[in-house]
Short mmCIF file of N, CA and C in Angstrom, two decimals:
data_model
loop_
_atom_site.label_atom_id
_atom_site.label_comp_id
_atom_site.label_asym_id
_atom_site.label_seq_id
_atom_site.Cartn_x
_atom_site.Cartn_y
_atom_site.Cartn_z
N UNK F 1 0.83 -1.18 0.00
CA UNK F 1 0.00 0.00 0.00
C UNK F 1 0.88 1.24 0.00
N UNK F 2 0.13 2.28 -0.49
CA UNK F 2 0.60 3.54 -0.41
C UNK F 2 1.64 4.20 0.51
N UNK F 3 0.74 3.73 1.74
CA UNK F 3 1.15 4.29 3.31
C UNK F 3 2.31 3.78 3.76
N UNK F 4 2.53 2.14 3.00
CA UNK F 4 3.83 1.68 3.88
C UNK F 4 4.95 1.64 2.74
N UNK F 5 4.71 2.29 1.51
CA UNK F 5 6.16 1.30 0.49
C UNK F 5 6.93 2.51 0.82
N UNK F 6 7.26 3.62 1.21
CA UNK F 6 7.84 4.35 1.71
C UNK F 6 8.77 3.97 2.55
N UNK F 7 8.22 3.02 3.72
CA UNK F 7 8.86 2.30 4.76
C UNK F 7 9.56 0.59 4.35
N UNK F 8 9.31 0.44 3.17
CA UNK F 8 9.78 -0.89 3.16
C UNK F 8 10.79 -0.91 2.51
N UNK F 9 11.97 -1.55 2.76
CA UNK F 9 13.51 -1.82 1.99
C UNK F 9 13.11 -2.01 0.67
N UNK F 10 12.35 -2.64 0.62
CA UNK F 10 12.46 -3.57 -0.74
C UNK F 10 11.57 -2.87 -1.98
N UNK F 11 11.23 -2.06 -1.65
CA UNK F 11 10.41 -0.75 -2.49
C UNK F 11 11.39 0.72 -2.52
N UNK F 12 12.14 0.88 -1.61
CA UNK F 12 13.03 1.98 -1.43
C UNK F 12 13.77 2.67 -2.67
N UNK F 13 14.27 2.33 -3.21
CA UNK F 13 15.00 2.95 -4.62
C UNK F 13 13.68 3.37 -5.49
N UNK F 14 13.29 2.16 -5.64
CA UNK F 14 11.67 2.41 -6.44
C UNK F 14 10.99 3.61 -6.33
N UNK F 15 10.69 3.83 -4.87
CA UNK F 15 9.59 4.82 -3.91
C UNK F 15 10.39 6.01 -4.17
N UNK F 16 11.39 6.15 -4.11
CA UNK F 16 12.51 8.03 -4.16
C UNK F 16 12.81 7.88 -5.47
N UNK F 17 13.02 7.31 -6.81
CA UNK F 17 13.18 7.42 -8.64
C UNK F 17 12.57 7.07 -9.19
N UNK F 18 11.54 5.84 -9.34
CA UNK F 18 11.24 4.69 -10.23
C UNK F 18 9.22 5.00 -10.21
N UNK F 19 8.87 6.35 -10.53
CA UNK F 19 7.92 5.86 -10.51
C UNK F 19 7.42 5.99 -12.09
N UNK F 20 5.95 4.96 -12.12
CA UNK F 20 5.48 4.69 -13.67
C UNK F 20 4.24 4.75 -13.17
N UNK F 21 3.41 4.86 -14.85
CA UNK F 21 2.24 4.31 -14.87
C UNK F 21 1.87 3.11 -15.24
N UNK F 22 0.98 2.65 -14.69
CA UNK F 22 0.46 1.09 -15.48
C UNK F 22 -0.68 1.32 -16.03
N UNK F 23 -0.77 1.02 -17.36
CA UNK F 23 -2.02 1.48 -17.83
C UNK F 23 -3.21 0.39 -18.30
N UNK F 24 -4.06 0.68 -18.11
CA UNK F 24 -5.49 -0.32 -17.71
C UNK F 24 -6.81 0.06 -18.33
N UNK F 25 -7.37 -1.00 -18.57
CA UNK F 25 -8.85 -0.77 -19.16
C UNK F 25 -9.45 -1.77 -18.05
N UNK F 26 -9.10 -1.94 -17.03
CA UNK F 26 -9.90 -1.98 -15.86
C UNK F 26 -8.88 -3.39 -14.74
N UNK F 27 -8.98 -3.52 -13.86
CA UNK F 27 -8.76 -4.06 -12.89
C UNK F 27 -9.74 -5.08 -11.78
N UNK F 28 -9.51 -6.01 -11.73
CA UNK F 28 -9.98 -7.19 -11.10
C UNK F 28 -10.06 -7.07 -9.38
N UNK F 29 -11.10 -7.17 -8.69
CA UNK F 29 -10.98 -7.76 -7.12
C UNK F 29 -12.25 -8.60 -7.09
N UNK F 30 -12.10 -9.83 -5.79
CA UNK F 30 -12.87 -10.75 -5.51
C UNK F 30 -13.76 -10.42 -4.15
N UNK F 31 -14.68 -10.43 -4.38
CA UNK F 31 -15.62 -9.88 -2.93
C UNK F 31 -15.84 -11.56 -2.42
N UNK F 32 -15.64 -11.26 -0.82
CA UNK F 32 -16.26 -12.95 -0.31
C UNK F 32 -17.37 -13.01 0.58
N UNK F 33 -18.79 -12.29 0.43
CA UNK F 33 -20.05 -12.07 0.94
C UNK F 33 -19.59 -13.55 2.02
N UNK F 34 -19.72 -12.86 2.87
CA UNK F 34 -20.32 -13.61 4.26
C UNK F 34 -19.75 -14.76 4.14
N UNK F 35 -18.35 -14.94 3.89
CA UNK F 35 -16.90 -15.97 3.85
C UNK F 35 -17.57 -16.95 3.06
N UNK F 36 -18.47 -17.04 1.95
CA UNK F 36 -18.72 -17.42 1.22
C UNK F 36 -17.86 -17.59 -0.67
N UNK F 37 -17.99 -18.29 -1.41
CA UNK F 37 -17.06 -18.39 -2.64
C UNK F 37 -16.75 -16.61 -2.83
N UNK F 38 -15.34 -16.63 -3.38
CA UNK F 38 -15.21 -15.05 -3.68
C UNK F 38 -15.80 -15.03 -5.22
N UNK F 39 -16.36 -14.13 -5.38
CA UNK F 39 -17.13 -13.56 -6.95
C UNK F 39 -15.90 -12.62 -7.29
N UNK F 40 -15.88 -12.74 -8.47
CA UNK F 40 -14.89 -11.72 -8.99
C UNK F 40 -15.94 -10.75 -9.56
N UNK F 41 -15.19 -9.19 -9.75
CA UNK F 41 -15.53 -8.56 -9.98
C UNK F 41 -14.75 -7.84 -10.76
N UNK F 42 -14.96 -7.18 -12.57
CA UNK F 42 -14.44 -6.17 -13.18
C UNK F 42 -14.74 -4.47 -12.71
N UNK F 43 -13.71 -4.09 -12.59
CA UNK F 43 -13.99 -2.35 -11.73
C UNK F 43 -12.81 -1.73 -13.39
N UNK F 44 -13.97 -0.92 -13.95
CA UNK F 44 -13.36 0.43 -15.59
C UNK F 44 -14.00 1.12 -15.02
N UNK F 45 -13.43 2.80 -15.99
CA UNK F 45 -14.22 3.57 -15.94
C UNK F 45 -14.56 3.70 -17.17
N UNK F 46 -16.02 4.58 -16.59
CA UNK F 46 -16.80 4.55 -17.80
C UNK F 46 -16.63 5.63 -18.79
N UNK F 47 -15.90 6.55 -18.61
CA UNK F 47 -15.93 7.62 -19.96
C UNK F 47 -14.81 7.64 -20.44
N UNK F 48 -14.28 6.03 -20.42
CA UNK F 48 -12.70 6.19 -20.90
C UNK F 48 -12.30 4.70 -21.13
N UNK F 49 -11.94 4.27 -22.01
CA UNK F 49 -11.71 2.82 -22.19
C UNK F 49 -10.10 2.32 -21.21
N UNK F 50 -9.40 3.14 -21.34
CA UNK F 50 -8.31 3.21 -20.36
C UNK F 50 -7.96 4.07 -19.39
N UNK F 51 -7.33 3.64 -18.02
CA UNK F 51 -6.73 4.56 -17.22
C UNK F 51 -5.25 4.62 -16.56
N UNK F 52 -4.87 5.09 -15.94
CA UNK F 52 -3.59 4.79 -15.45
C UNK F 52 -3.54 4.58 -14.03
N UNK F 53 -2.67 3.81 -13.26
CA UNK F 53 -2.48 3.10 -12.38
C UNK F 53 -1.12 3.72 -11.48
N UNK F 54 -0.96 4.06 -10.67
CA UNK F 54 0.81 4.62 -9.81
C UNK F 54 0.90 3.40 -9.70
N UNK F 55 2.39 3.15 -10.03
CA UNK F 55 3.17 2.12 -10.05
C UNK F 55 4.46 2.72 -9.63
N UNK F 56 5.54 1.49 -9.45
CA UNK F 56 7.00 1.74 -9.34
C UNK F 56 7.65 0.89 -10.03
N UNK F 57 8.79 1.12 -10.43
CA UNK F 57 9.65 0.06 -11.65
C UNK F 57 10.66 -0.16 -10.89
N UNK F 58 11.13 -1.45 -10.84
CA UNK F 58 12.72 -1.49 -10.11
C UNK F 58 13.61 -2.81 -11.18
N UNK F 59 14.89 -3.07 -11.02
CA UNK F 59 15.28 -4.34 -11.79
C UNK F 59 15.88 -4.68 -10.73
N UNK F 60 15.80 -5.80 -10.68
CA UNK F 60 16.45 -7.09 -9.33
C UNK F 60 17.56 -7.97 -10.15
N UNK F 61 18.52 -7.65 -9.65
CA UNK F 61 19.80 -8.37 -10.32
C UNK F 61 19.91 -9.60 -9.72
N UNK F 62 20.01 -10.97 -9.96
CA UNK F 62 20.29 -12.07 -9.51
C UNK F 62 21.58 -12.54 -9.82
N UNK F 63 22.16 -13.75 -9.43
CA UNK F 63 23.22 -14.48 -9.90
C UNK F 63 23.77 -14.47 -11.01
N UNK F 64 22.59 -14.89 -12.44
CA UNK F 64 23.02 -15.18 -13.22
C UNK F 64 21.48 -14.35 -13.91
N UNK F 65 20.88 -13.48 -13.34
CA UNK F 65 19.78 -13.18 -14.33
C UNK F 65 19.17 -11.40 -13.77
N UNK F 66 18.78 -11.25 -14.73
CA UNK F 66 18.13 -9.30 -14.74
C UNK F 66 16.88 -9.44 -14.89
N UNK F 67 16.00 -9.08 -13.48
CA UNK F 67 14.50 -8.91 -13.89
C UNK F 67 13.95 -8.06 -13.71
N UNK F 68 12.95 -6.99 -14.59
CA UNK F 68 12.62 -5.86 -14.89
C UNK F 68 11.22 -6.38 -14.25
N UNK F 69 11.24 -5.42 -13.13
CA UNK F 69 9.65 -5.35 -12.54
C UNK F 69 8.64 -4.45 -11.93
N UNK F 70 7.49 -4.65 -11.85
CA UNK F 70 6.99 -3.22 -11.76
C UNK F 70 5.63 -3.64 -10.88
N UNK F 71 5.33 -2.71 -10.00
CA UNK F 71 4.31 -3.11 -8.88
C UNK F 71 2.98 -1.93 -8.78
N UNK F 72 1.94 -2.21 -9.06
CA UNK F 72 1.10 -1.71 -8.39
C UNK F 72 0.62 -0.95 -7.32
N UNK F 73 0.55 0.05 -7.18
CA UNK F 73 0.33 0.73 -5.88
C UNK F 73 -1.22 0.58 -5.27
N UNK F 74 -1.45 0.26 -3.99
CA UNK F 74 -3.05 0.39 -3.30
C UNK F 74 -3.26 1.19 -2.43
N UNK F 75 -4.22 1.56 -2.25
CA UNK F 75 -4.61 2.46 -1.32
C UNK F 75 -6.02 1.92 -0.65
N UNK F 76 -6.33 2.77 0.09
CA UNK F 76 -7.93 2.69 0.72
C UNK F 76 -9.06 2.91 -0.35
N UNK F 77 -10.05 1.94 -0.12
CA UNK F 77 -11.14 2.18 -1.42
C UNK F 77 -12.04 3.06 -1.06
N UNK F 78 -12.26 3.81 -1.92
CA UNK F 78 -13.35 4.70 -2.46
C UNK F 78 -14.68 4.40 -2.33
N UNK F 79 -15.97 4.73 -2.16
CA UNK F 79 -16.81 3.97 -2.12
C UNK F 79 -17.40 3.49 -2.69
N UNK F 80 -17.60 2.91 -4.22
CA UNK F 80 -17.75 1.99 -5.01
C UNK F 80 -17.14 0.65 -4.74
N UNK F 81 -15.84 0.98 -4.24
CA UNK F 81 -14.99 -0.16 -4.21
C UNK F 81 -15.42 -1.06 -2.47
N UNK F 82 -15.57 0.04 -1.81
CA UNK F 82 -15.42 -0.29 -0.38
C UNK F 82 -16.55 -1.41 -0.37
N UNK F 83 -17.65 -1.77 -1.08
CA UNK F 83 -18.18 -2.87 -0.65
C UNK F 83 -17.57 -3.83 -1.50
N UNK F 84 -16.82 -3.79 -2.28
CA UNK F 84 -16.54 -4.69 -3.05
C UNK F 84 -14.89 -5.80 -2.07
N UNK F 85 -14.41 -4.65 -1.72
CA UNK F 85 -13.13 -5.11 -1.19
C UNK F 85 -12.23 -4.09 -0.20
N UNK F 86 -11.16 -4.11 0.52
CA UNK F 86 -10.78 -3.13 1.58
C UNK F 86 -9.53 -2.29 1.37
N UNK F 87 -9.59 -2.81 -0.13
CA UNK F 87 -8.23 -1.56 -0.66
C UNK F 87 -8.53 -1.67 -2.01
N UNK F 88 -7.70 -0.53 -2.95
CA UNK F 88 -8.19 -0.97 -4.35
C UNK F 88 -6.72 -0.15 -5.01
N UNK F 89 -6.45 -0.50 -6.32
CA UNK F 89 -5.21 0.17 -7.41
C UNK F 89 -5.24 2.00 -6.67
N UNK F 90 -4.08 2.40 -6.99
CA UNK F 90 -4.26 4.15 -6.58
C UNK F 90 -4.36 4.49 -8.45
N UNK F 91 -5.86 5.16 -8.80
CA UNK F 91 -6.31 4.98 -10.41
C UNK F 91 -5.90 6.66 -10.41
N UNK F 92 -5.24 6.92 -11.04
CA UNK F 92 -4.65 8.60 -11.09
C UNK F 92 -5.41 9.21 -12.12
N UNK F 93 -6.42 10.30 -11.55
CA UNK F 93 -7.31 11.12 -12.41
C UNK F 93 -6.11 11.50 -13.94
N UNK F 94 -6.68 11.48 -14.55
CA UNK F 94 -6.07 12.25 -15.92
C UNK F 94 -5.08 13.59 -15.78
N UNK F 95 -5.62 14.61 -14.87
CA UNK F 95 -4.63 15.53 -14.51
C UNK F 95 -3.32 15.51 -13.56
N UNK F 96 -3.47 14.27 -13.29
CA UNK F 96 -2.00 14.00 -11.97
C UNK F 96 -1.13 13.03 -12.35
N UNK F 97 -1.69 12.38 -13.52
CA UNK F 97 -0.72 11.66 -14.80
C UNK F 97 0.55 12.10 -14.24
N UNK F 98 1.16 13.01 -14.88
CA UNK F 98 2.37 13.77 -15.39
C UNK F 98 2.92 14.19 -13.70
N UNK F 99 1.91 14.56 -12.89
CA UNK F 99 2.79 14.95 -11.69
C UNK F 99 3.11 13.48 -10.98
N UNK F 100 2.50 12.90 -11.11
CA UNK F 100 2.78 10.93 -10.50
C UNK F 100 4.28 10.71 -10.66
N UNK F 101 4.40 11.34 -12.26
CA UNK F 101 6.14 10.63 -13.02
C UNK F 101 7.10 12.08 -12.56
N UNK F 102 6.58 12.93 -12.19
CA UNK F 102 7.64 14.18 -12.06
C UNK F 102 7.88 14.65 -10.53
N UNK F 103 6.74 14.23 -9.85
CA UNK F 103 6.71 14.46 -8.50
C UNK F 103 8.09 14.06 -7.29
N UNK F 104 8.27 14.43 -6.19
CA UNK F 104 9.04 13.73 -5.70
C UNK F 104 8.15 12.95 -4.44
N UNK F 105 9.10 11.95 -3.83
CA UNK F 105 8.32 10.95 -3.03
C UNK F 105 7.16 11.57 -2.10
N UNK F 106 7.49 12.77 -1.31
CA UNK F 106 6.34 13.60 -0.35
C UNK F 106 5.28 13.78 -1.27
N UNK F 107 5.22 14.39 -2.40
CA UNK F 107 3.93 14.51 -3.27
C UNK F 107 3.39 13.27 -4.21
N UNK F 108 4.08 12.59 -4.76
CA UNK F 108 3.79 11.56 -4.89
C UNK F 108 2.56 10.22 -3.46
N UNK F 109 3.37 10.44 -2.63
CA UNK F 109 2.60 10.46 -1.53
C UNK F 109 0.99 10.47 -1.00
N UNK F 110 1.27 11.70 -1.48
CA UNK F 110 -0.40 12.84 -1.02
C UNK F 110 -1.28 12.47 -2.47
N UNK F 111 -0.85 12.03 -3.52
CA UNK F 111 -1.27 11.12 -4.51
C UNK F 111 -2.27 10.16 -4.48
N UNK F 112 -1.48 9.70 -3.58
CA UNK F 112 -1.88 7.80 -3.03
C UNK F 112 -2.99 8.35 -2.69
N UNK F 113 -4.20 8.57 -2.98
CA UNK F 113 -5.43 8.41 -2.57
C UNK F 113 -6.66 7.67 -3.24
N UNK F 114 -7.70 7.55 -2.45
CA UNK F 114 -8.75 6.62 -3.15
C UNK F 114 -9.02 7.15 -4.48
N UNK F 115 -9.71 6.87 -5.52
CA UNK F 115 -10.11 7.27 -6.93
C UNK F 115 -11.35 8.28 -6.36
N UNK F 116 -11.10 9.82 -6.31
CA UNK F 116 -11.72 11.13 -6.00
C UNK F 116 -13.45 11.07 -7.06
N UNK F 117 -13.02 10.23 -8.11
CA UNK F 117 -14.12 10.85 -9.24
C UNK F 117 -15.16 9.48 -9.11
N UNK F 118 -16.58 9.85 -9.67
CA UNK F 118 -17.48 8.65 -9.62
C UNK F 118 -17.90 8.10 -10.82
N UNK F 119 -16.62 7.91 -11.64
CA UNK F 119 -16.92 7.61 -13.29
C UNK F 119 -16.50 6.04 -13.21
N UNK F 120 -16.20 5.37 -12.21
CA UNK F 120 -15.55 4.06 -12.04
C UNK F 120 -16.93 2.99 -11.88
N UNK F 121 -16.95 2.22 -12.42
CA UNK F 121 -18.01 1.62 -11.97
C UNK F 121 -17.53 -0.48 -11.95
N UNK F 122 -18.33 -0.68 -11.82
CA UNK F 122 -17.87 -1.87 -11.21
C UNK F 122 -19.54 -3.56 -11.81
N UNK F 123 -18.69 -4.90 -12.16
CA UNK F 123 -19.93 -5.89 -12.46
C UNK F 123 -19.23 -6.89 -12.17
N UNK F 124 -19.90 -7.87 -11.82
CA UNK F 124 -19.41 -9.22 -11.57
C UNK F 124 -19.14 -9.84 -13.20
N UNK F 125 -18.10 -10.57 -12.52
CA UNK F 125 -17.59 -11.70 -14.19
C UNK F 125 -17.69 -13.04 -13.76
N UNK F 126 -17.42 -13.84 -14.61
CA UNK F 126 -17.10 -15.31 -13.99
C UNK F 126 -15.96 -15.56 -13.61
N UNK F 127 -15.74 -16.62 -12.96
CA UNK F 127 -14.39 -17.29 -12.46
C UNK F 127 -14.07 -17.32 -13.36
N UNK F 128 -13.56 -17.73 -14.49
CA UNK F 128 -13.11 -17.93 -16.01
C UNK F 128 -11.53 -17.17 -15.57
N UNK F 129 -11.89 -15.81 -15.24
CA UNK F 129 -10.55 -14.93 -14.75
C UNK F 129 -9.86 -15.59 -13.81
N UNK F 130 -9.95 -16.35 -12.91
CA UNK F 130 -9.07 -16.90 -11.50
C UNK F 130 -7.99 -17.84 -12.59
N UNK F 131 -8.54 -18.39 -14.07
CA UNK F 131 -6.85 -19.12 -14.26
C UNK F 131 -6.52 -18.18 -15.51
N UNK F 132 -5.40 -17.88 -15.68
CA UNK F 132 -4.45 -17.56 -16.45
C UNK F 132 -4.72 -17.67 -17.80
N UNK F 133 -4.88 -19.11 -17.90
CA UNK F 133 -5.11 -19.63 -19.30
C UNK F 133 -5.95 -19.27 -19.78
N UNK F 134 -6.86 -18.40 -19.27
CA UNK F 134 -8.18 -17.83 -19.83
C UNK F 134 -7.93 -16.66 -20.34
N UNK F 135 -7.17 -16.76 -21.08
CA UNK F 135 -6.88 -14.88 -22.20
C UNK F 135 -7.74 -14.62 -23.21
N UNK F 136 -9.33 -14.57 -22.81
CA UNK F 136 -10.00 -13.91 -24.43
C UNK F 136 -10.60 -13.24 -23.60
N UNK F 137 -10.97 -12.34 -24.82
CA UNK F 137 -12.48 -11.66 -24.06
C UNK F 137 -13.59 -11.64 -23.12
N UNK F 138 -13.96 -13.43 -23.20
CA UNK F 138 -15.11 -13.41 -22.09
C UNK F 138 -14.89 -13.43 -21.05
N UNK F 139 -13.09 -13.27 -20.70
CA UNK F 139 -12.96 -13.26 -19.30
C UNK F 139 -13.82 -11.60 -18.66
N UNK F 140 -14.25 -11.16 -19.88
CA UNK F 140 -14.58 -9.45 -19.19
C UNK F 140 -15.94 -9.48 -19.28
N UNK F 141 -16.77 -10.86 -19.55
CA UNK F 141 -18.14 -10.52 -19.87
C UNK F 141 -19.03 -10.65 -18.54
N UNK F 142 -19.77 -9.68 -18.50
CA UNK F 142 -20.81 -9.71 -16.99
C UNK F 142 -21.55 -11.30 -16.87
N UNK F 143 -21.66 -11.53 -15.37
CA UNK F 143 -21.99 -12.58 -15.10
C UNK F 143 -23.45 -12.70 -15.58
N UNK F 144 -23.86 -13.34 -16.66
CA UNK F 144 -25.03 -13.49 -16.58
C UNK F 144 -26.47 -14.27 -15.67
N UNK F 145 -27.24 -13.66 -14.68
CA UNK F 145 -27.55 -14.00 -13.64
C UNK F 145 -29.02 -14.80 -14.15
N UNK F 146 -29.25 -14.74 -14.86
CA UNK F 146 -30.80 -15.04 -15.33
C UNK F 146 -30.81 -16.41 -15.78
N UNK F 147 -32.06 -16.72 -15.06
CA UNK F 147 -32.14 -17.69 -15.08
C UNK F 147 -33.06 -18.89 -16.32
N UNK F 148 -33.17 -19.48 -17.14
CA UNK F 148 -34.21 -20.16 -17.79
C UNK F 148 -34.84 -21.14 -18.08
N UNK F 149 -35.92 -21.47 -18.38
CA UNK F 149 -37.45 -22.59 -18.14
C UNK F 149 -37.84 -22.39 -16.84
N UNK F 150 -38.04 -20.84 -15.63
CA UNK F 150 -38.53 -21.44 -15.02
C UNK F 150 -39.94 -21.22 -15.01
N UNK F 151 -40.32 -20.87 -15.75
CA UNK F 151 -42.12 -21.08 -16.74
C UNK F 151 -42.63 -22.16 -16.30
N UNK F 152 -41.37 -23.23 -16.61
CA UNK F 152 -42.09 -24.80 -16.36
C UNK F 152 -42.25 -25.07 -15.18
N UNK F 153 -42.39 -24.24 -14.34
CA UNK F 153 -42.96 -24.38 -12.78
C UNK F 153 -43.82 -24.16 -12.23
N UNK F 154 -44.15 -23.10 -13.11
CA UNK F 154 -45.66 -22.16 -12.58
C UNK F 154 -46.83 -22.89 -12.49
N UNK F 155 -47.67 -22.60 -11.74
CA UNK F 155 -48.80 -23.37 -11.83
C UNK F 155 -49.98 -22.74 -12.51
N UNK F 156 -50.65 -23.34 -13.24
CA UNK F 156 -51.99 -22.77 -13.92
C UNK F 156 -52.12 -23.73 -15.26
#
């Protein structure tokens, strides 16, 4: 989260040079109603097919290998999100773009806040998204809830 990568070693270089955007046409969390199966849920906004995300970039040198990586920033959710889940991406309005990548760590900081605007909206998907191997489209299609034949029940 926001509040602590400041404080953590392992974000440190990242948190004072390395910051990016990650850019998104929407982002995934799982709600678990009453410790029940988690439902996934797609959260876009709506007057924009993409948005951007505060991130940090760092490369981790190993033994024998260079890996270029880049992390997500969270914050406290907004209230769209807040029933959905108890933190959510820090989604950077369109005008704080440019101060996100130019800022230094104190303003960058004051950044980290919930998504201010109410253009975000949010639908359930199917599990389809929980494996990997599922890269098409319908991983983004709303859960369809409706149900059919139950005609053949009615009485009369």
């Amino acid at each position: 989260m926001c509040g602590t990568v400041d404080h953590d070693a392992n974000f440190e270089r990242a948190w004072e040079s390395r910051p990016c955007l990650v850019s998104s046409s929407g982002f995934y969390e799982w709600k678990s109603p009453n410790g029940g199966l988690k439902q996934p849920y797609r959260i876009y906004r709506e007057d924009d097919p993409a948005f951007a995300m505060a991130g940090l970039w760092d490369v981790w040198e190993g033994d024998d290998e260079t890996i270029s990586c880049v992390t997500i920033l969270t914050t406290e959710p907004n209230d769209l999100m807040n029933s959905i889940h108890d933190r959510m991406p820090v989604v950077l309005p369109k005008d704080a773009e440019s101060d996100w990548l130019a800022a230094d760590p104190d303003t960058r900081k004051e950044l980290c806040q919930p998504y201010p605007k109410d253009d975000l909206d949010a639908y359930e998907i199917s599990t389809r998204v929980n494996n990997p191997g599922n890269d098409d489209p319908r991983v983004i299609e709303p859960l369809d809830h409706e149900q059919s034949g139950l005609g053949e029940f009615s009485s009369g």
